[in-house]
PDB file of C-alpha atoms in Angstrom:
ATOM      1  CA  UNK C   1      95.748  93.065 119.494  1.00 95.00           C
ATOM      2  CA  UNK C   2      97.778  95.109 117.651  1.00 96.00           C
ATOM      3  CA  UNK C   3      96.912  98.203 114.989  1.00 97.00           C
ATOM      4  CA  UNK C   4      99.268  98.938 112.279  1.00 97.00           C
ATOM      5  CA  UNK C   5      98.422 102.046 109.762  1.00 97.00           C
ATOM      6  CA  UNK C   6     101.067 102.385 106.805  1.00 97.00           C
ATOM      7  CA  UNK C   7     100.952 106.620 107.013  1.00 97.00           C
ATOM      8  CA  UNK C   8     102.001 105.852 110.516  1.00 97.00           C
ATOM      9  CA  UNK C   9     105.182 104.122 109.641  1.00 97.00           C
ATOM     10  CA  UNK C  10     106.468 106.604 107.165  1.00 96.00           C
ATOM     11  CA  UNK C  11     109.779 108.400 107.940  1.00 95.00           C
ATOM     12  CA  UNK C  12     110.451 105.955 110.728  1.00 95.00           C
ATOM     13  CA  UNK C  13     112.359 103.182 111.111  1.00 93.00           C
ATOM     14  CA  UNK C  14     110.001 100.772 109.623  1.00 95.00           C
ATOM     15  CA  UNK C  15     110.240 102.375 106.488  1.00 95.00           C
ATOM     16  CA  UNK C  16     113.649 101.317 104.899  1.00 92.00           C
ATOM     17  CA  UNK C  17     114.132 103.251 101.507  1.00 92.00           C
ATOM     18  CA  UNK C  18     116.945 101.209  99.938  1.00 90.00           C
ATOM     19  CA  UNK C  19     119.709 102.766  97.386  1.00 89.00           C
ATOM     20  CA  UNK C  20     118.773 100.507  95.184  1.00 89.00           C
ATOM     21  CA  UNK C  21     115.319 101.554  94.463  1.00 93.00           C
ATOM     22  CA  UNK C  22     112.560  99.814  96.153  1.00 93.00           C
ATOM     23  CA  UNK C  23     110.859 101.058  99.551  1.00 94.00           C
ATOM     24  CA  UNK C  24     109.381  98.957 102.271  1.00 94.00           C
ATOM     25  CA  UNK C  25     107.223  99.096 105.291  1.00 96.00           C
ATOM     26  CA  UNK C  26     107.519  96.909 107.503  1.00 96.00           C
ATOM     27  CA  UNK C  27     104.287  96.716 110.047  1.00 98.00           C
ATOM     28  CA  UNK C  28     105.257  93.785 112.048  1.00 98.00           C
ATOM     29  CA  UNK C  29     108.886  92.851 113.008  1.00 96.00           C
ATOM     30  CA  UNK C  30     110.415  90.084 114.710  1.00 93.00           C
ATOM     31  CA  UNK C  31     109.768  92.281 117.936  1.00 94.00           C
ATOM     32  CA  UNK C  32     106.254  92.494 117.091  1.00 97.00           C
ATOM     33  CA  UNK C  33     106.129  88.504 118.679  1.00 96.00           C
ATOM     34  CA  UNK C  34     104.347  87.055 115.550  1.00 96.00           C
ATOM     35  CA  UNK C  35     106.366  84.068 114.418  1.00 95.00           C
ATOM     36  CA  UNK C  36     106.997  86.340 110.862  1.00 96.00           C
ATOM     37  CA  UNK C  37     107.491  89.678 109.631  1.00 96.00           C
ATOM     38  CA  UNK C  38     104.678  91.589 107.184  1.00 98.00           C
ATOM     39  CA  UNK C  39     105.587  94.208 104.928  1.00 96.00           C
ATOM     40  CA  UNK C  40     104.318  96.523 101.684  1.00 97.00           C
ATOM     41  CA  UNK C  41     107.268  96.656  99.234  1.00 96.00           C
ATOM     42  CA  UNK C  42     107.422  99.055  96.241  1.00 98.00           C
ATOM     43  CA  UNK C  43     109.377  98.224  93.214  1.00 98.00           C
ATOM     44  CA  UNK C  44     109.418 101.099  91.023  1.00 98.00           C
ATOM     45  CA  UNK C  45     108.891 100.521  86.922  1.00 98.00           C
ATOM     46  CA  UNK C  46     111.800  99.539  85.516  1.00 98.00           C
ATOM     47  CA  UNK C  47     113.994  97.720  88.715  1.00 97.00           C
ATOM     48  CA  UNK C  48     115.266  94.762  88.070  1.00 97.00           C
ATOM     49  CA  UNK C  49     116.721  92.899  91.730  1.00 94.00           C
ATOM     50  CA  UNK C  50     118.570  89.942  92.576  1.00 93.00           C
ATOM     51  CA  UNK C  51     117.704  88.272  95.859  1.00 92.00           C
ATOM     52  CA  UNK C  52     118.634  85.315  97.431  1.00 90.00           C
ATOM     53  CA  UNK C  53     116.910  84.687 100.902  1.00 88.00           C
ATOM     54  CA  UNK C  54     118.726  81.535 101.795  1.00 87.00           C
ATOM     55  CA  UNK C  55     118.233  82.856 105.902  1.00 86.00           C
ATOM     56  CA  UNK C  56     114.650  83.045 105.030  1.00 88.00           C
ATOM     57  CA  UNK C  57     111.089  81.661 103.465  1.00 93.00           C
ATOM     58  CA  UNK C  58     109.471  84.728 101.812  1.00 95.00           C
ATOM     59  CA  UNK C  59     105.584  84.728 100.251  1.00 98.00           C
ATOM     60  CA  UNK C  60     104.500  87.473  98.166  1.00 98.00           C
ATOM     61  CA  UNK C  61     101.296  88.580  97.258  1.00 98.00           C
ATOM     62  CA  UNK C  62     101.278  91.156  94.253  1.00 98.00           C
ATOM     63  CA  UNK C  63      98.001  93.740  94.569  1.00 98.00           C
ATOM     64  CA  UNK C  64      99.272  96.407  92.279  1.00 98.00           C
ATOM     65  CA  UNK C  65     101.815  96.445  88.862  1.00 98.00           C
ATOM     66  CA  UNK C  66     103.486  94.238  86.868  1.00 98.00           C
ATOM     67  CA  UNK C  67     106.328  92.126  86.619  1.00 98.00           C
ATOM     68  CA  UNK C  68     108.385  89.338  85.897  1.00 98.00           C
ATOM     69  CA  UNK C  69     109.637  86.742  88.711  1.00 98.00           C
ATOM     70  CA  UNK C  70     112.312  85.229  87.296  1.00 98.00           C
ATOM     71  CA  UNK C  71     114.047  81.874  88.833  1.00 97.00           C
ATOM     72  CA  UNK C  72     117.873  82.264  88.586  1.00 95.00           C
ATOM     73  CA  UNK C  73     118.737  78.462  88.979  1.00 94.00           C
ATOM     74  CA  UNK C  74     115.791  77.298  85.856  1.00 96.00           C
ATOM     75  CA  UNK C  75     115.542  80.400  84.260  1.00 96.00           C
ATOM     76  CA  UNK C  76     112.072  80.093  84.753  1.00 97.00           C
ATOM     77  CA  UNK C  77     110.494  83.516  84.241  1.00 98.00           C
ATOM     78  CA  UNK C  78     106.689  84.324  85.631  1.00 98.00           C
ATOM     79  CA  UNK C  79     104.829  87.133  85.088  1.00 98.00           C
ATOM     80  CA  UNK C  80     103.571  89.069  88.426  1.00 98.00           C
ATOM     81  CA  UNK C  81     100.671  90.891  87.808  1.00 98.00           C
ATOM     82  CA  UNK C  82      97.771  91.855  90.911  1.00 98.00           C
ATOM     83  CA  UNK C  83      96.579  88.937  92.229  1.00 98.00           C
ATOM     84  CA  UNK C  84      99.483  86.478  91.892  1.00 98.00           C
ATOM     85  CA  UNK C  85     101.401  85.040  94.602  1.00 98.00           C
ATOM     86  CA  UNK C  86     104.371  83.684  94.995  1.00 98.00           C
ATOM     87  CA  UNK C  87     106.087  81.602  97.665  1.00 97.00           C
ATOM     88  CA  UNK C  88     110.080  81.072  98.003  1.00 95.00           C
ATOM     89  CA  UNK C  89     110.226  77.948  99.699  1.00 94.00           C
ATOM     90  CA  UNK C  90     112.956  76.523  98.802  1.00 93.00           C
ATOM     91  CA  UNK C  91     115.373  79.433  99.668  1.00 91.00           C
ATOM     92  CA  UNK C  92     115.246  79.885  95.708  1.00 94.00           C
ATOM     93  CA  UNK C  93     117.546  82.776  93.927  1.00 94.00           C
ATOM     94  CA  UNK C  94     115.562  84.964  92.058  1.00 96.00           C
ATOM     95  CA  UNK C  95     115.367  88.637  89.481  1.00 97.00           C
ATOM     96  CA  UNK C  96     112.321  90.685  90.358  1.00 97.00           C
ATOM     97  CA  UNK C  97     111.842  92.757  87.166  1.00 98.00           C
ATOM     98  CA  UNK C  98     109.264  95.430  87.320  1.00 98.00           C
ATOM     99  CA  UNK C  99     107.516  96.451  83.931  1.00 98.00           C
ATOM    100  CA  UNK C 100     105.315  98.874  85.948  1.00 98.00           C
ATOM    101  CA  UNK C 101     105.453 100.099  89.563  1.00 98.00           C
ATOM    102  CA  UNK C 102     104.994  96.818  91.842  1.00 98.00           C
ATOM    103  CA  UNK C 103     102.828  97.000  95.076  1.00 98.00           C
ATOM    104  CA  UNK C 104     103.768  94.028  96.745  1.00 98.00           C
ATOM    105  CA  UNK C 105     102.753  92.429 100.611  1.00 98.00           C
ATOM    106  CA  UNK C 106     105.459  90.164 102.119  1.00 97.00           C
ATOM    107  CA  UNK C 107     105.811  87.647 104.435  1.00 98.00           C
ATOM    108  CA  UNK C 108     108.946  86.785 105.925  1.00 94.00           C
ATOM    109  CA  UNK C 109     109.625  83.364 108.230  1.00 93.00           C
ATOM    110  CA  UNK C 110     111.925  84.148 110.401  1.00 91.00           C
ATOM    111  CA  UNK C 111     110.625  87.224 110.697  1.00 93.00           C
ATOM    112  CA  UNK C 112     113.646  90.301 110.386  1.00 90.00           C
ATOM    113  CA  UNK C 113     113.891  92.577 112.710  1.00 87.00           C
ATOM    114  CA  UNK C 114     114.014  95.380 110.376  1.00 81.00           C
ATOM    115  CA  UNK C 115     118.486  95.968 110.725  1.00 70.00           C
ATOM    116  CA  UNK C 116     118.559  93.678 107.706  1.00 68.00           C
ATOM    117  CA  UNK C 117     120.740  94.348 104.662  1.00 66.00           C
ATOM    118  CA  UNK C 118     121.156  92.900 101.167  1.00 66.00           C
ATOM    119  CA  UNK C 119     124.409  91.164 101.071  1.00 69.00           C
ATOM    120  CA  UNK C 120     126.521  90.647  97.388  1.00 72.00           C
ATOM    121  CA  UNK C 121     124.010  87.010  97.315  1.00 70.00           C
ATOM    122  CA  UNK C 122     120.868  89.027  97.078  1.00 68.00           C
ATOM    123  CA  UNK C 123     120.662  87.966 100.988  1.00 72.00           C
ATOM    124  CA  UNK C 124     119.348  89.217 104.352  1.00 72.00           C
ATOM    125  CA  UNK C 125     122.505  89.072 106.546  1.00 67.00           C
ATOM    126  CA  UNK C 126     120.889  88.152 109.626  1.00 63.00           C
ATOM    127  CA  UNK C 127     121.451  90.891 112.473  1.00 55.00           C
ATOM    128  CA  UNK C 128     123.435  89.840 115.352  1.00 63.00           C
ATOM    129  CA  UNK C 129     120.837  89.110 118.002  1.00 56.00           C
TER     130      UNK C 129
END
């Protein structure tokens, strides 16, 4: 069994504070032996982010904010308010636009292993094992 407690995770290594704004915990890893990754990310008001996970299937559950998901390939645009989930499952390119600050819980398959980094796509770069 394992215990995970977010104030524990702060100002480690499982906290990635990116340049480009947003902040995430990540409680389990790929080492954590789990079959996917689990993380809090923080989108502060006003961020607007391009990703891409085309390594990855991502689900997103939205507790806290609001926001606009919007689907680069339709233009599609969905608002993201507490309560709303949203899965990528078909590796779909995507704007995350924040109106407020955006509490968000995330589920990654394959899980990262936290060395991750957003490549010019939007993209995790998977880590060289």
């Amino acid at each position: 069994m394992k215990i995970v407690r977010t104030e524990d995770l702060r100002g480690t290594d499982r906290e990635v504070i990116s340049k480009d704004g947003w902040t995430s915990v990540r409680w389990l890893l790929k080492s954590d032996n789990m079959g996917f990754s689990f993380h809090e990310t923080t989108f502060p008001p006003g961020l607007e982010f391009d990703m891409w996970y085309k390594h990855h299937l991502e689900a997103v559950f939205c507790y806290q904010g609001e926001g606009t998901l919007v689907n680069r390939d339709t233009g599609e645009e969905h608002k993201i308010e507490p309560g709303t989930v949203y899965a990528l499952d078909n590796h779909d390119r995507h704007t995350l636009k924040a109106k407020t600050e955006l509490k968000l819980v995330c589920a990654f398959n394959p899980p990262v292993t936290g060395r991750e980094t957003h490549d010019a796509d939007g993209a995790y770069v998977p880590p060289k094992d």
